[in-house]
Amino acid sequence: MISLQSIIHYSNHFIVPLVFALAFFRKNWIKITVVLWATMIIDLDHLLATPIFQANRCSIGYHPLHSYFIIPVYIALIFFKKYRIIGIGLLWHIITDVIDCAFMNQ
């Protein structure tokens, strides 16, 4: 059975970026959606963990690209027009994972 946590998590990763792109970038919504989805590449840092996947592990603060030291870099990206969409995607990814962590701490 699919949990509410999984539905929210994957909707935030796939549907919300699409809706965001359609709402704010109507002309280039496909390109923006692809860029936002591409920011999920930061999940490659999960490959460095042992075990690679652990259902009850919070990514924030555990994986290098989800660390408290790198999040300010993602915030800084939104201030540079050329990298703004990437920064938004990375921050949304982190927010999505924070929501996921909140579910685990209930």
Short mmCIF file of C-alpha atoms in Angstrom, two decimals:
data_model
loop_
_atom_site.label_atom_id
_atom_site.label_comp_id
_atom_site.label_asym_id
_atom_site.label_seq_id
_atom_site.Cartn_x
_atom_site.Cartn_y
_atom_site.Cartn_z
CA MET A 1 0.00 0.00 0.00
CA ILE A 2 1.25 3.46 -0.89
CA SER A 3 1.59 5.76 2.12
CA LEU A 4 0.48 9.37 2.36
CA GLN A 5 4.14 10.24 2.97
CA SER A 6 5.16 8.68 -0.37
CA ILE A 7 2.35 10.41 -2.25
CA ILE A 8 3.33 13.80 -0.83
CA HIS A 9 7.04 13.19 -1.34
CA TYR A 10 6.85 12.14 -4.98
CA SER A 11 4.15 14.70 -5.82
CA ASN A 12 6.46 17.39 -4.48
CA HIS A 13 9.31 16.04 -6.59
CA PHE A 14 7.37 15.63 -9.85
CA ILE A 15 3.98 17.37 -9.89
CA VAL A 16 4.76 20.60 -8.00
CA PRO A 17 7.68 21.52 -10.32
CA LEU A 18 5.39 20.98 -13.32
CA VAL A 19 2.65 23.17 -11.81
CA PHE A 20 5.24 25.82 -10.87
CA ALA A 21 6.60 25.87 -14.42
CA LEU A 22 3.11 26.09 -15.93
CA ALA A 23 2.10 28.87 -13.54
CA PHE A 24 5.16 31.09 -13.84
CA PHE A 25 6.91 30.15 -17.09
CA ARG A 26 4.09 29.44 -19.51
CA LYS A 27 6.25 30.01 -22.63
CA ASN A 28 9.10 27.74 -21.52
CA TRP A 29 7.26 25.42 -19.17
CA ILE A 30 8.77 22.24 -20.65
CA LYS A 31 12.36 23.49 -20.34
CA ILE A 32 11.76 24.82 -16.81
CA THR A 33 10.10 21.56 -15.73
CA VAL A 34 13.02 19.52 -17.06
CA VAL A 35 15.53 21.76 -15.24
CA LEU A 36 13.54 21.50 -12.00
CA TRP A 37 13.35 17.71 -12.34
CA ALA A 38 17.07 17.59 -13.17
CA THR A 39 17.90 19.11 -9.79
CA MET A 40 16.97 15.75 -8.30
CA ILE A 41 20.45 14.69 -9.36
CA ILE A 42 21.53 15.73 -5.87
CA ASP A 43 20.03 12.44 -4.72
CA LEU A 44 23.09 10.74 -6.20
CA ASP A 45 24.72 11.42 -2.84
CA HIS A 46 22.51 8.64 -1.47
CA LEU A 47 24.85 6.24 -3.28
CA LEU A 48 27.56 7.18 -0.77
CA ALA A 49 25.51 5.90 2.17
CA THR A 50 25.45 2.42 3.61
CA PRO A 51 22.86 1.12 3.11
CA ILE A 52 22.04 3.18 0.02
CA PHE A 53 18.35 3.36 0.99
CA GLN A 54 16.97 3.31 4.47
CA ALA A 55 13.26 4.08 4.76
CA ASN A 56 13.45 5.89 8.10
CA ARG A 57 16.60 7.94 7.41
CA CYS A 58 16.28 11.71 7.06
CA SER A 59 18.35 12.97 4.12
CA ILE A 60 18.81 16.45 5.57
CA GLY A 61 22.12 16.69 7.37
CA TYR A 62 23.00 13.10 6.50
CA HIS A 63 23.97 13.14 2.83
CA PRO A 64 26.65 15.58 1.57
CA LEU A 65 24.43 17.36 -0.98
CA HIS A 66 21.68 17.60 1.64
CA SER A 67 24.00 19.04 4.32
CA TYR A 68 23.52 22.21 6.31
CA PHE A 69 26.73 23.54 4.77
CA ILE A 70 25.57 23.25 1.14
CA ILE A 71 22.02 24.58 1.60
CA PRO A 72 23.25 28.23 1.77
CA VAL A 73 24.86 27.68 -1.64
CA TYR A 74 21.45 26.64 -3.01
CA ILE A 75 19.94 29.78 -1.48
CA ALA A 76 22.68 31.93 -3.05
CA LEU A 77 21.90 30.53 -6.50
CA ILE A 78 18.49 32.22 -6.54
CA PHE A 79 20.20 35.63 -6.52
CA PHE A 80 21.93 34.95 -9.85
CA LYS A 81 19.50 35.13 -12.76
CA LYS A 82 21.42 32.54 -14.79
CA TYR A 83 21.14 29.96 -11.98
CA ARG A 84 17.84 31.01 -10.38
CA ILE A 85 15.75 28.09 -11.65
CA ILE A 86 18.42 25.61 -10.56
CA GLY A 87 18.51 27.25 -7.12
CA ILE A 88 14.72 27.10 -6.88
CA GLY A 89 14.77 23.43 -7.86
CA LEU A 90 17.46 22.57 -5.35
CA LEU A 91 15.70 24.46 -2.56
CA TRP A 92 12.39 22.82 -3.41
CA HIS A 93 14.13 19.45 -3.29
CA ILE A 94 15.46 20.27 0.19
CA ILE A 95 12.03 21.50 1.35
CA THR A 96 10.48 18.29 0.03
CA ASP A 97 13.00 16.24 1.98
CA VAL A 98 12.39 18.34 5.12
CA ILE A 99 8.67 17.52 4.80
CA ASP A 100 9.62 13.87 4.45
CA CYS A 101 11.73 14.09 7.61
CA ALA A 102 8.80 15.66 9.46
CA PHE A 103 6.69 12.61 8.59
CA MET A 104 9.40 10.36 10.02
CA ASN A 105 9.48 12.28 13.29
CA GLN A 106 5.77 11.91 14.02
#
